[in-house]
Tab-separated table of C-alpha atoms and ligand atoms in Angstrom:
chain	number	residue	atom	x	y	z
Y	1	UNK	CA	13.789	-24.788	-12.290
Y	2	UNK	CA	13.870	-25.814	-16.133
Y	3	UNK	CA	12.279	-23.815	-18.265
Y	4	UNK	CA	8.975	-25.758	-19.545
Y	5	UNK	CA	6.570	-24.619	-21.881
Y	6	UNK	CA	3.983	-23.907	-19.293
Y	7	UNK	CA	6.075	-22.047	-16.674
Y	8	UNK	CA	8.512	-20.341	-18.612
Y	9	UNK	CA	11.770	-18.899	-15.914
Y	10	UNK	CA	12.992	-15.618	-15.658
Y	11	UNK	CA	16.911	-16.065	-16.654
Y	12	UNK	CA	19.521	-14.301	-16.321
Y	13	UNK	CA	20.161	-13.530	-20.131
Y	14	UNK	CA	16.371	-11.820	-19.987
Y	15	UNK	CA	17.852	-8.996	-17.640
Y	16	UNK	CA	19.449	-7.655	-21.094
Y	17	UNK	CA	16.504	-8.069	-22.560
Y	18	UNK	CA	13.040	-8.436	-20.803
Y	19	UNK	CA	11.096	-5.196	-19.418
Y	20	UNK	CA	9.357	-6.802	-16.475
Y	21	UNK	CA	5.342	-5.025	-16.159
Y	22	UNK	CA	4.248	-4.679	-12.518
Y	23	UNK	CA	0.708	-3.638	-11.629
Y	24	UNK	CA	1.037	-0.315	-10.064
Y	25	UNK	CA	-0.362	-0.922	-6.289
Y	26	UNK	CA	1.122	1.638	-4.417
Y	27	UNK	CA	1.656	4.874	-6.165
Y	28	UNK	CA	3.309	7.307	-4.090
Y	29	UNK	CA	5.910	4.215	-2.943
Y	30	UNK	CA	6.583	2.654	-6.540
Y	31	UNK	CA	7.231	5.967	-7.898
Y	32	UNK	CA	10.559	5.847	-5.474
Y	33	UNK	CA	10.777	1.868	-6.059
Y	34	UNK	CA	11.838	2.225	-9.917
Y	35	UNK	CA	15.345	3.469	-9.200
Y	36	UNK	CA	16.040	0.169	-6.877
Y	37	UNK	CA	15.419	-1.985	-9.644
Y	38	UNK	CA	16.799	0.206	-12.601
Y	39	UNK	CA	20.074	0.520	-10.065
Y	40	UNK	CA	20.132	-3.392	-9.849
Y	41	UNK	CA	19.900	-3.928	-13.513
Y	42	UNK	CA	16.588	-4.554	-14.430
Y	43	UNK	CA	14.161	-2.606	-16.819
Y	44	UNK	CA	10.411	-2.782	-15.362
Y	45	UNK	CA	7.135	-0.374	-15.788
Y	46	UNK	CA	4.665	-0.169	-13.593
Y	47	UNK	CA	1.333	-0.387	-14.676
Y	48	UNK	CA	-1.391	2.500	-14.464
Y	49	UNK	CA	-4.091	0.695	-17.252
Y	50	UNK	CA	-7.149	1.415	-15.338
Y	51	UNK	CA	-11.127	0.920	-16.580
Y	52	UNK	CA	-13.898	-1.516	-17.618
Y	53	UNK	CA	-11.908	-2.783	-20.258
Y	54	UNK	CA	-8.980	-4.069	-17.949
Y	55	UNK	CA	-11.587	-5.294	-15.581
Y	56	UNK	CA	-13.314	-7.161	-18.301
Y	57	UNK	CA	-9.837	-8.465	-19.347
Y	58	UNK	CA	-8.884	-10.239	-15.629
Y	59	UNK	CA	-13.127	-11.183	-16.175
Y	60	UNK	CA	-11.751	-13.208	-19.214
Y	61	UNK	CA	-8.789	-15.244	-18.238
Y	62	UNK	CA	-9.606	-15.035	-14.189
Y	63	UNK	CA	-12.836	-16.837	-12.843
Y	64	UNK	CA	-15.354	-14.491	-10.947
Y	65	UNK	CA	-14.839	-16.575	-7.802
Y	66	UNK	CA	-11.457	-15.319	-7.193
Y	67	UNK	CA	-10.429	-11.826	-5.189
Y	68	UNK	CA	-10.963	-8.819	-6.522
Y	69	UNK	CA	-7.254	-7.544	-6.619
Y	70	UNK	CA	-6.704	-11.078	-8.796
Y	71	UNK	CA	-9.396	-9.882	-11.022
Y	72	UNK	CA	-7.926	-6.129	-11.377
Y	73	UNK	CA	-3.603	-7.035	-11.190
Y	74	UNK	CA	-4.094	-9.762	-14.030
Y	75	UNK	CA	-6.603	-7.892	-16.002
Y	76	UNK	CA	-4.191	-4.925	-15.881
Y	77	UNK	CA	-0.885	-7.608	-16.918
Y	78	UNK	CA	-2.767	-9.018	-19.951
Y	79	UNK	CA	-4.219	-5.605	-21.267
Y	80	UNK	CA	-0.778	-4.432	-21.130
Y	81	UNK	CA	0.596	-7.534	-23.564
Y	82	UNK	CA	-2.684	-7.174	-25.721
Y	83	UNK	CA	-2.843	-3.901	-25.576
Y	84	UNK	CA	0.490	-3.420	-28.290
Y	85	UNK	CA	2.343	-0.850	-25.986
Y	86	UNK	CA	4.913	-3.748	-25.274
Y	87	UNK	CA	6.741	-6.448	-27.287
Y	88	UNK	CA	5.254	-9.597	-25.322
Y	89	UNK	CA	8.621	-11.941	-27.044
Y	90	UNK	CA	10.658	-9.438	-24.367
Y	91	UNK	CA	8.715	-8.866	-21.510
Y	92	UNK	CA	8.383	-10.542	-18.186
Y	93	UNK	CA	5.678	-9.749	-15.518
Y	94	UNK	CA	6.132	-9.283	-12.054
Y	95	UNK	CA	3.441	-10.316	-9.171
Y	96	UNK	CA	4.277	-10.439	-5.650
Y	97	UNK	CA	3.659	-13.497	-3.118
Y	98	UNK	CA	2.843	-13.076	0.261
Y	99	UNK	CA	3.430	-16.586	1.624
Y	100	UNK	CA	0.632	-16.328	4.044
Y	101	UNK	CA	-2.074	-18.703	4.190
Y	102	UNK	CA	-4.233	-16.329	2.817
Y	103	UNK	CA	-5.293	-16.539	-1.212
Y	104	UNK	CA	-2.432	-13.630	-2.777
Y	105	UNK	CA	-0.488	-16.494	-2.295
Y	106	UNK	CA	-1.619	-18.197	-5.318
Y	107	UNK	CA	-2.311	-14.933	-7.450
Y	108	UNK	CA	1.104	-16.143	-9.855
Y	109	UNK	CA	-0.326	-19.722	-10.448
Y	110	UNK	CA	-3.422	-17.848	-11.548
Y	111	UNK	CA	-1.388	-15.720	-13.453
Y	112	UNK	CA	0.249	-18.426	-15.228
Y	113	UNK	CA	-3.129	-20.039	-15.820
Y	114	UNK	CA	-4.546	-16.834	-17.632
Y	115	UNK	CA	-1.485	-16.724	-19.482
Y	116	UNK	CA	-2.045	-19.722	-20.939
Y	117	UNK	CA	-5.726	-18.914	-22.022
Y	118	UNK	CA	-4.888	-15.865	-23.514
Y	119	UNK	CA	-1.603	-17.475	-25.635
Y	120	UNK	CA	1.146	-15.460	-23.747
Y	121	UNK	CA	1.829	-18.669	-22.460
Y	122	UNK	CA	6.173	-18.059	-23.057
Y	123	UNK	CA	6.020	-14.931	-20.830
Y	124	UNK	CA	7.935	-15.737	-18.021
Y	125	UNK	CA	6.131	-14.573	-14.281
Y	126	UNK	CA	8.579	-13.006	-11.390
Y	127	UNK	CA	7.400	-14.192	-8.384
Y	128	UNK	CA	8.796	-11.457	-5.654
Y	129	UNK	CA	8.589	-13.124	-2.216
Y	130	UNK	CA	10.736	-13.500	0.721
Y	131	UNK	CA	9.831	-16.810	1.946
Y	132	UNK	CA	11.517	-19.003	-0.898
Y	133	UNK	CA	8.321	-19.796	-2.462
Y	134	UNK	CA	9.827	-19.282	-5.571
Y	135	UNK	CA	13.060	-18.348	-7.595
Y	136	UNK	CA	14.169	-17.023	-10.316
Y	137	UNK	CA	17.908	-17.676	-11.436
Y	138	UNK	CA	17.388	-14.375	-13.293
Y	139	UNK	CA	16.022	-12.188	-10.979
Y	140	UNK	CA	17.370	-11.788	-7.253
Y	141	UNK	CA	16.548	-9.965	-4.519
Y	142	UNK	CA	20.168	-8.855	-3.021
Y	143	UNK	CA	20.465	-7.291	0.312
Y	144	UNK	CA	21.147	-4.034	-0.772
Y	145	UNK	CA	17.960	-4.020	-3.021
Y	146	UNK	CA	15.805	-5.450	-0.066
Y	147	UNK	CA	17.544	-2.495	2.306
Y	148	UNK	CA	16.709	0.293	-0.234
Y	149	UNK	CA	13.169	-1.320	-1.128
Y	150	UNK	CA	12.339	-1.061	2.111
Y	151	UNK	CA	13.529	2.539	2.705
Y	152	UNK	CA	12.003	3.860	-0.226
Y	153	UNK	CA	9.126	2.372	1.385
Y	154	UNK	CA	9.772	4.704	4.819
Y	155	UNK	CA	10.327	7.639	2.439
Y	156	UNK	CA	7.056	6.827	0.605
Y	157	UNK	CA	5.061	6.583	3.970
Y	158	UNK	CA	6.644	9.621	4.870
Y	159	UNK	CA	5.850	11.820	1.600
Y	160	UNK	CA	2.073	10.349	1.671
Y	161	UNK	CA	1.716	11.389	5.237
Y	162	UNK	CA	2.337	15.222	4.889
Y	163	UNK	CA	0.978	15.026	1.327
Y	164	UNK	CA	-2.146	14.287	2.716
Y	165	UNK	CA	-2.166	16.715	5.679
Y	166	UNK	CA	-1.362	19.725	3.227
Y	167	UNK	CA	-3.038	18.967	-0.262
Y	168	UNK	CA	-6.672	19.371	1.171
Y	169	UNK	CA	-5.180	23.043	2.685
Y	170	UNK	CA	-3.059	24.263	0.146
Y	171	UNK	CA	-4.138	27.728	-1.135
Y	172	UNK	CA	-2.549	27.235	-4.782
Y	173	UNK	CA	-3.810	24.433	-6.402
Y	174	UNK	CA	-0.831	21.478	-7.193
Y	175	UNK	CA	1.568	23.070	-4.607
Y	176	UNK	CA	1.807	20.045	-2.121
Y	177	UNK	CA	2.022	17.456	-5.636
Y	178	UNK	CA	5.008	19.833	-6.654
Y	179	UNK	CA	6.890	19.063	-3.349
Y	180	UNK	CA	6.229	15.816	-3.984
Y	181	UNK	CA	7.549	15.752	-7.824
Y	182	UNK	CA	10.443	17.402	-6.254
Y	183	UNK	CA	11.308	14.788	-3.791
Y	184	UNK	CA	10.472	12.295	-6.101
Y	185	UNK	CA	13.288	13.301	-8.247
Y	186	UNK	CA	15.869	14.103	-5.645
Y	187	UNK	CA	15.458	10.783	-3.681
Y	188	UNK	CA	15.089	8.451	-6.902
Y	189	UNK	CA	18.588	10.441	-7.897
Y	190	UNK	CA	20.386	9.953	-4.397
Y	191	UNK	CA	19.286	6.140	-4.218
Y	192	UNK	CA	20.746	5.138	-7.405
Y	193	UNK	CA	23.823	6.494	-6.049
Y	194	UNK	CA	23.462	4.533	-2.883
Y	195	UNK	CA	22.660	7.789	-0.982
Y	196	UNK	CA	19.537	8.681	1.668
Y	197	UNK	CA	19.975	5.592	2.853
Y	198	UNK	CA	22.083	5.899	6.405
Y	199	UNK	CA	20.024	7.151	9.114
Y	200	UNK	CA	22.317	9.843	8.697
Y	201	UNK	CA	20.853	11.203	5.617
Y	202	UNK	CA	17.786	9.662	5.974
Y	203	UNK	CA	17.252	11.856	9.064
Y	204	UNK	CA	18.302	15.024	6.766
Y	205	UNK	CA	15.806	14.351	3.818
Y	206	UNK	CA	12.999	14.066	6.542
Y	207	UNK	CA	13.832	17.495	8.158
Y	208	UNK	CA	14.430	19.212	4.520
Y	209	UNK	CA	10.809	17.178	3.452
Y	210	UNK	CA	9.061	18.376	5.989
Y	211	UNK	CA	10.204	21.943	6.077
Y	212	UNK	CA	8.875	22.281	2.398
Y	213	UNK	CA	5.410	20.646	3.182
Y	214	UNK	CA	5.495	23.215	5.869
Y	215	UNK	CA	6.402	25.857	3.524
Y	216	UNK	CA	3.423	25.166	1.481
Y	217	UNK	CA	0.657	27.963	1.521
Y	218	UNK	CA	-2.336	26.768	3.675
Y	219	UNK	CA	-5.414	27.777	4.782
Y	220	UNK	CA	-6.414	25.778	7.871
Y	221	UNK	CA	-10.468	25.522	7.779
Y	222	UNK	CA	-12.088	22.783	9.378
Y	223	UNK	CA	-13.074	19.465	7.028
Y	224	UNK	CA	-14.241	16.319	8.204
Y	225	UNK	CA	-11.303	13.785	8.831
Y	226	UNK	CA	-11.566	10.452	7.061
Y	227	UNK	CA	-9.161	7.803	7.686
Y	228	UNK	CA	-8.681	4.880	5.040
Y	229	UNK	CA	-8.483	1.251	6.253
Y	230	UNK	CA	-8.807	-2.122	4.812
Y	231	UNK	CA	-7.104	-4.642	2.354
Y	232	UNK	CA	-4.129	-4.231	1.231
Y	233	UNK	CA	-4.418	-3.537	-2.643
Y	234	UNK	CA	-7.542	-2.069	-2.441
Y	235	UNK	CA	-6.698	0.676	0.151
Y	236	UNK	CA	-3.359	1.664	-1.509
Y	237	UNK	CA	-4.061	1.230	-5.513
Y	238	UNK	CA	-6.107	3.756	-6.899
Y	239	UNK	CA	-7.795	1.552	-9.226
Y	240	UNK	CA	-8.013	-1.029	-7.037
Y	241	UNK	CA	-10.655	1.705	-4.918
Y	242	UNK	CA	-12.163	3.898	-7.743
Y	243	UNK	CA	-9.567	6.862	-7.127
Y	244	UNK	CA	-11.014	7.031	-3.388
Y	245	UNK	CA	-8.468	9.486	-2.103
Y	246	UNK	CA	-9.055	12.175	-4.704
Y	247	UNK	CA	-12.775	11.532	-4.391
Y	248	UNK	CA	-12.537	12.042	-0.300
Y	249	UNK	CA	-10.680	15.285	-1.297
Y	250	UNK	CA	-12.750	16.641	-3.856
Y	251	UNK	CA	-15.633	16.160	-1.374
Y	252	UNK	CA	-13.865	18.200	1.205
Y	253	UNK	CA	-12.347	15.877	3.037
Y	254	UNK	CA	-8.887	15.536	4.925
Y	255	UNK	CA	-7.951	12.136	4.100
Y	256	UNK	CA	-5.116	9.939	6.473
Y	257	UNK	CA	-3.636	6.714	5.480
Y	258	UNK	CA	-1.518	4.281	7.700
Y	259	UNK	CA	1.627	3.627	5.878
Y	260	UNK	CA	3.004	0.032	4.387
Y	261	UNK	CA	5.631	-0.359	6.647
Y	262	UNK	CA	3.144	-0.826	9.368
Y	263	UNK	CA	2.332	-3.946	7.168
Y	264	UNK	CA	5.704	-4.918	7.243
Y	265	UNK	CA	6.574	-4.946	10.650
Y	266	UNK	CA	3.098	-6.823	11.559
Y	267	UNK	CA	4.116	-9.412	8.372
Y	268	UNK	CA	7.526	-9.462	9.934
Y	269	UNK	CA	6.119	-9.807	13.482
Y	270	UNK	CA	4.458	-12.813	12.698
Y	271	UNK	CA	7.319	-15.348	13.203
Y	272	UNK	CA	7.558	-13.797	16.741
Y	273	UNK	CA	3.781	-14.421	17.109
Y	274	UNK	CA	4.215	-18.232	16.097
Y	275	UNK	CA	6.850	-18.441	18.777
Y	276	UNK	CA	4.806	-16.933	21.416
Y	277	UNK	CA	1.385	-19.080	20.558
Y	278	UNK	CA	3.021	-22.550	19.171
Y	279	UNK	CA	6.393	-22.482	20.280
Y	280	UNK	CA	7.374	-22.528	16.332
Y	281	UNK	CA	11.170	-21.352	16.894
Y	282	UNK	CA	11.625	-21.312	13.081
Y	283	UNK	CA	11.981	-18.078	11.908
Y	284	UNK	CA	11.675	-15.864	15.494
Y	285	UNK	CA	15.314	-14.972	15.150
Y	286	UNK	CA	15.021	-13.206	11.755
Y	287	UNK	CA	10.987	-11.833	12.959
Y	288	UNK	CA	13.052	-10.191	15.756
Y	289	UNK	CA	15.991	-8.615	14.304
Y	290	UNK	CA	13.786	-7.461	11.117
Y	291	UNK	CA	11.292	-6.093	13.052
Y	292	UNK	CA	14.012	-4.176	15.445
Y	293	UNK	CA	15.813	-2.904	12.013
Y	294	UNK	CA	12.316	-1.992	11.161
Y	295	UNK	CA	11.328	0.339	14.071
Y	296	UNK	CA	15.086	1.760	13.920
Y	297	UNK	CA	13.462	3.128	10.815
Y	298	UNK	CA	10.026	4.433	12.091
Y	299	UNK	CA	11.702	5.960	15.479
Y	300	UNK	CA	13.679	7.996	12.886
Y	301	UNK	CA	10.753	9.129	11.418
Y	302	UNK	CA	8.863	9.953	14.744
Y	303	UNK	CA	11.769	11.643	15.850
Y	304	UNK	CA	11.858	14.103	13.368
Y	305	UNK	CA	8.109	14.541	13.018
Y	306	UNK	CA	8.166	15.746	17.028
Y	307	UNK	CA	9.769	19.170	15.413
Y	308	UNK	CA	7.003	19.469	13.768
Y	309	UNK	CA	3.821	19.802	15.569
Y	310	UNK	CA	1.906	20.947	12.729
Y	311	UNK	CA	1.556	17.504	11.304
Y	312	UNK	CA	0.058	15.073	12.770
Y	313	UNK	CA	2.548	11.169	13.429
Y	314	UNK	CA	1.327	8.234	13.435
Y	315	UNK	CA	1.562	5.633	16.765
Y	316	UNK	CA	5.121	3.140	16.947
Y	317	UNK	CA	4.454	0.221	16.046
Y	318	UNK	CA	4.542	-1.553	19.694
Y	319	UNK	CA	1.581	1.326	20.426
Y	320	UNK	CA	-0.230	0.457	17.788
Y	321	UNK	CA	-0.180	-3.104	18.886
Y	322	UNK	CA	-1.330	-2.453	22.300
Y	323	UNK	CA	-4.275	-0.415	20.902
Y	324	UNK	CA	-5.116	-3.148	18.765
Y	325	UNK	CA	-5.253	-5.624	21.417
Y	326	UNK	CA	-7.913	-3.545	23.042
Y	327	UNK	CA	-10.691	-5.204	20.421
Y	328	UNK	CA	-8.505	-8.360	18.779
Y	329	UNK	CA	-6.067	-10.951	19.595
Y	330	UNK	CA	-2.190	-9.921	18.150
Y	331	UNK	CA	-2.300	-13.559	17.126
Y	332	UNK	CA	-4.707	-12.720	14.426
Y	333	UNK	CA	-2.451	-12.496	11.495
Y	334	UNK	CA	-4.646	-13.862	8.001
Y	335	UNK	CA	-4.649	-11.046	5.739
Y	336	UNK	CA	-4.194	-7.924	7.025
Y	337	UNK	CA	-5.208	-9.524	10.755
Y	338	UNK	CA	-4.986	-7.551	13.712
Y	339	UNK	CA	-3.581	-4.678	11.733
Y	340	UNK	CA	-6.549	-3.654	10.166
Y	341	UNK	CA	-8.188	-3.507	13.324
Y	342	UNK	CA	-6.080	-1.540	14.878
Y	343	UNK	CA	-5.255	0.927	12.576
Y	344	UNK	CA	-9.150	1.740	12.681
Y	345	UNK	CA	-8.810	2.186	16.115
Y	346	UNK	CA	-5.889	4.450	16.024
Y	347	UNK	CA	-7.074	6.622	13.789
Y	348	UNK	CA	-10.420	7.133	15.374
Y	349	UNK	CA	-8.089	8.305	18.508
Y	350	UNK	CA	-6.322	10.706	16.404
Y	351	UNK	CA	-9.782	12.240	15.400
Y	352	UNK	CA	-9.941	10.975	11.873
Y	353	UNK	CA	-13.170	9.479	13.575
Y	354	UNK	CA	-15.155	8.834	9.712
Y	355	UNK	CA	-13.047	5.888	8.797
Y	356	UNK	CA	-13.764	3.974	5.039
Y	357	UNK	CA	-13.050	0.320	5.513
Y	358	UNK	CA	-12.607	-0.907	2.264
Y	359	UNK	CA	-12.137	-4.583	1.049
Y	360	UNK	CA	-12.797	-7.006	-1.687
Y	361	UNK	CA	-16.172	-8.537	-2.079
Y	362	UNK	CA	-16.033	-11.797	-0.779
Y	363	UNK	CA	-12.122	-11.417	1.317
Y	364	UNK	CA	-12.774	-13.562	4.191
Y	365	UNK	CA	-9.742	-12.250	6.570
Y	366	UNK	CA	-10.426	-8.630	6.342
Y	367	UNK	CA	-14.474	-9.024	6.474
Y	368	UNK	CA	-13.479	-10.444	10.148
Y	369	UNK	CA	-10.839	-8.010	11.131
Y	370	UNK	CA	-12.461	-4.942	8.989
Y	371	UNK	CA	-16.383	-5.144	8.666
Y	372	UNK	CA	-16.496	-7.751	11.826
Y	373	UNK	CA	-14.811	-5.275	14.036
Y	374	UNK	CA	-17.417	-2.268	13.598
Y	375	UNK	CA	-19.538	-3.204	16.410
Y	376	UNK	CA	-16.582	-3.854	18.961
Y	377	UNK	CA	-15.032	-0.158	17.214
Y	378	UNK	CA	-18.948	1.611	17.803
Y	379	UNK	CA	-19.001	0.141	21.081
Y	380	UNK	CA	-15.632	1.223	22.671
Y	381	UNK	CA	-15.429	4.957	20.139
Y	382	UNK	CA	-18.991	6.670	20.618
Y	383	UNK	CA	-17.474	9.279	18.089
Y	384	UNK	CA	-16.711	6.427	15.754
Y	385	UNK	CA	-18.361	6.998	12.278
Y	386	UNK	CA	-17.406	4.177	9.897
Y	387	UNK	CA	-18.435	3.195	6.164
Y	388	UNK	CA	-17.793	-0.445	4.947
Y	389	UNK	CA	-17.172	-0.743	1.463
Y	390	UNK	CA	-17.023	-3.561	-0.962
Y	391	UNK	CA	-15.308	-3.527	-4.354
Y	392	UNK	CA	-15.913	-6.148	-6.907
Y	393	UNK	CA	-16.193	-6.185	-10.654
Y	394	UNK	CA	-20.055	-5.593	-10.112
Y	395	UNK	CA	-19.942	-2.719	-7.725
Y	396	UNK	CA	-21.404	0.535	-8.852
Y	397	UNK	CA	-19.117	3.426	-8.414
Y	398	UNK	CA	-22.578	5.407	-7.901
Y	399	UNK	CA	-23.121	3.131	-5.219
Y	400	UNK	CA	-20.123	2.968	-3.159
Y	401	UNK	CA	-19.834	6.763	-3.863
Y	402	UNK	CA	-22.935	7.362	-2.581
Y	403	UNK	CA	-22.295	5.148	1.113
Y	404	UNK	CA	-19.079	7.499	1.302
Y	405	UNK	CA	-21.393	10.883	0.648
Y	406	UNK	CA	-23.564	9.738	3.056
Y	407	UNK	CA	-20.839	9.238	6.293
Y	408	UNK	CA	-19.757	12.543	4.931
Y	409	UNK	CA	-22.598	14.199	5.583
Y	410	UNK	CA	-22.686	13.417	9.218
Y	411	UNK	CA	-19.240	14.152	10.055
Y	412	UNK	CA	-20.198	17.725	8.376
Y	413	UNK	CA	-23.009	18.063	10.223
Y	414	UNK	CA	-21.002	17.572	13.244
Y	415	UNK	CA	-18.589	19.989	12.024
Y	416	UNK	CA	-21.741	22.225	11.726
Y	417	UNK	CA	-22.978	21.859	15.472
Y	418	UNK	CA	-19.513	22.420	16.881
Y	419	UNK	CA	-19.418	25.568	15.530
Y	420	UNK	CA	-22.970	26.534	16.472
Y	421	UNK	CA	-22.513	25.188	20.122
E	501	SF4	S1	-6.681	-10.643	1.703
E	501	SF4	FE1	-8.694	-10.995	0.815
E	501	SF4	S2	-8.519	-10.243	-1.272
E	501	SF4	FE2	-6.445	-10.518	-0.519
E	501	SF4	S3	-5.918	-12.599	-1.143
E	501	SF4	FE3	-6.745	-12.739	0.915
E	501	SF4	S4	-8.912	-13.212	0.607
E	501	SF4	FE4	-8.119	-12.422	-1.327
């Protein structure tokens, strides 16, 4: 594409030169994710801007209609060029495109749009997608940086998963973030030098990773389990949820989140879905090999999580399917589809029973397969005790807060008349 005024390209001369800004969505995973793109050349930041004022500033340049995590990634993109921390003549922003019918597809146009508005109209946008929707002659996504995205992503689920099993536990305050600092250093080092990423060594990091969350100092009392469900952005990104994960914990709660690479297996799954519903052969091939290469990763994880009984694994991704189909067609893939639904279910089965569905005011896909599902979820789990919460740029934090205190106190009541009984 030609550079034009209005949609300025990413070249290849910017590499040199641009620092590309990318809203921070998933913390624990991004903070691995830096190395793959520093190792393939490019400079980027990932952006923690959080507040009123960035909400106001997506308010500005986005219109009220559109999703939430529009509202909050854009907000948080402009801030940063207004805000004077970067040079806006040498920096790029990145957003990334689903390709699904669902709106995230159009979050860069709207980008581009605000842009415009606010007279950073010459920044260039990176569109990161894997369905062509896009390209940049500057920026490409080569194999190898696709292979170690995606592993950083199994080593993020991985950290986040005993993270969360330990922090609540831990007798010395900040001992389980220090094992995570720790790893964060050593993987981000081994990556960039195209290490921890065989099976091999992947298989070692888990064993050495888990034996220090296991090393951590705990005291095992019993807290209400909470699991954390719902759309995408605003289940991972702490400011996309008001900091819910440290608010569960400071309330007492253990806290369990699926992982992302159970989104990308069901995104990957999807051309094998087509196939099996419309006959679409297009893209089945690739759905099935990815999604094999995929689960080659989780069974490693699995496997070394069985030598540790302490922690608690989460279901393969074929189980997790079949659980889901209990309550919702597999076929059901707009936003986070039959995923959403599922993981609910699973984690009710694994006892973190008080699940908080979160999702955007006004997200049709996920108030189907999230909210919609509650009924069929109370019906088939009588210990089911879940909490639907919205998040727009009107929501009280009081509010929402308050919903969460309020499931709370029931699951510590029952905690209460177990150990009376
Ligand atoms: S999943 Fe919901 S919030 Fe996300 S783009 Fe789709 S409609 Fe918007």
């Amino acid at each position: 594409m030609a550079t034009n005024e209005l949609y300025p390209e990413f070249t290849a001369e910017m590499k040199n030169t641009h620092t590309i800004l990318i809203p921070n969505a998933l913390p624990v995973h991004f903070s691995l994710m830096g190395s793959v793109f520093k190792d393939a050349g490019y400079k980027v930041d990932f952006l923690n801007y959080s507040g009123q004022k960035v909400i106001d500033t997506g308010l500005k340049y986005v219109h009220n209609d559109a999703c939430y995590p529009a509202i909050v990634v854009i907000g948080q993109l402009i801030y940063a060029l207004e805000s004077g921390d970067y040079n806006p003549k040498t920096t790029a922003l990145m957003l990334y495109q689903t390709g699904g019918g669902c709106r995230a597809s159009n979050y860069v146009n709207m980008l581009r749009k605000a842009l415009n508005k606010a007279g950073f109209g010459y920044v260039p946008v990176v569109s990161l997608n894997f369905g062509g929707i896009e390209k940049n002659s500057g920026f490409k996504v080569t194999p190898m940086m696709f292979l170690k995205g995606l592993i950083t992503w199994l080593y993020g689920d991985y950290i986040m998963l005993l993270r969360n099993q330990v922090l609540p536990y831990e007798t010395k305050e900040g001992s389980a973030k220090a094992v995570m600092e720790k790893w964060r250093i050593e993987l981000t080092g081994q990556i960039r030098k195209n290490k921890g990423i065989t099976r091999r060594e992947i298989k070692k990091n888990f064993i050495a990773i888990a034996k220090d969350f296991a090393a951590v100092e705990i005291k095992k009392d019993v807290r209400p389990k909470v699991g954390i469900v719902g759309e995408l952005y605003v289940k991972y990104a702490d400011f996309g949820n008001d900091y819910l994960f440290d608010f569960l914990v400071e309330q007492g709660a253990e806290v369990m989140v699926p992982g992302i690479l159970g989104f990308a297996m069901y995104s990957l799954n999807i051309g094998m879905e087509s196939h099996r519903l419309y006959g679409d052969k297009k893209g089945a091939m690739f759905s099935r090999l990815a999604v094999a290469y995929v689960r080659m990763l989780e069974n490693t994880m699995l496997g070394v999580l069985e030598k540790f009984p302490q922690f608690e694994k989460p279901v393969s991704f074929p189980e997790l399917k079949k659980i889901g189909e209990r309550t919702i067609s597999s076929g059901v893939c707009m936003g986070e589809g039959w995923l959403l639904t599922a993981e609910m279910a699973e984690l009710i089965e694994k006892g973190y029973n008080n699940v908080v569905c979160v999702q955007p005011f006004g997200c049709l896909p996920n108030h189907i397969v999230g909210k919609g599902m509650i009924r069929g979820m109370n019906k088939q789990y009588q210990n089911a005790n879940i909490c639907s919460i919205d998040y727009d740029p009107g929501a009280t934090r009081v509010n929402q807060q308050n919903r969460i205190k309020l499931m709370l106190s029931l699951a510590w009541e029952e905690i209460l008349e177990e150990k009376c009984s």
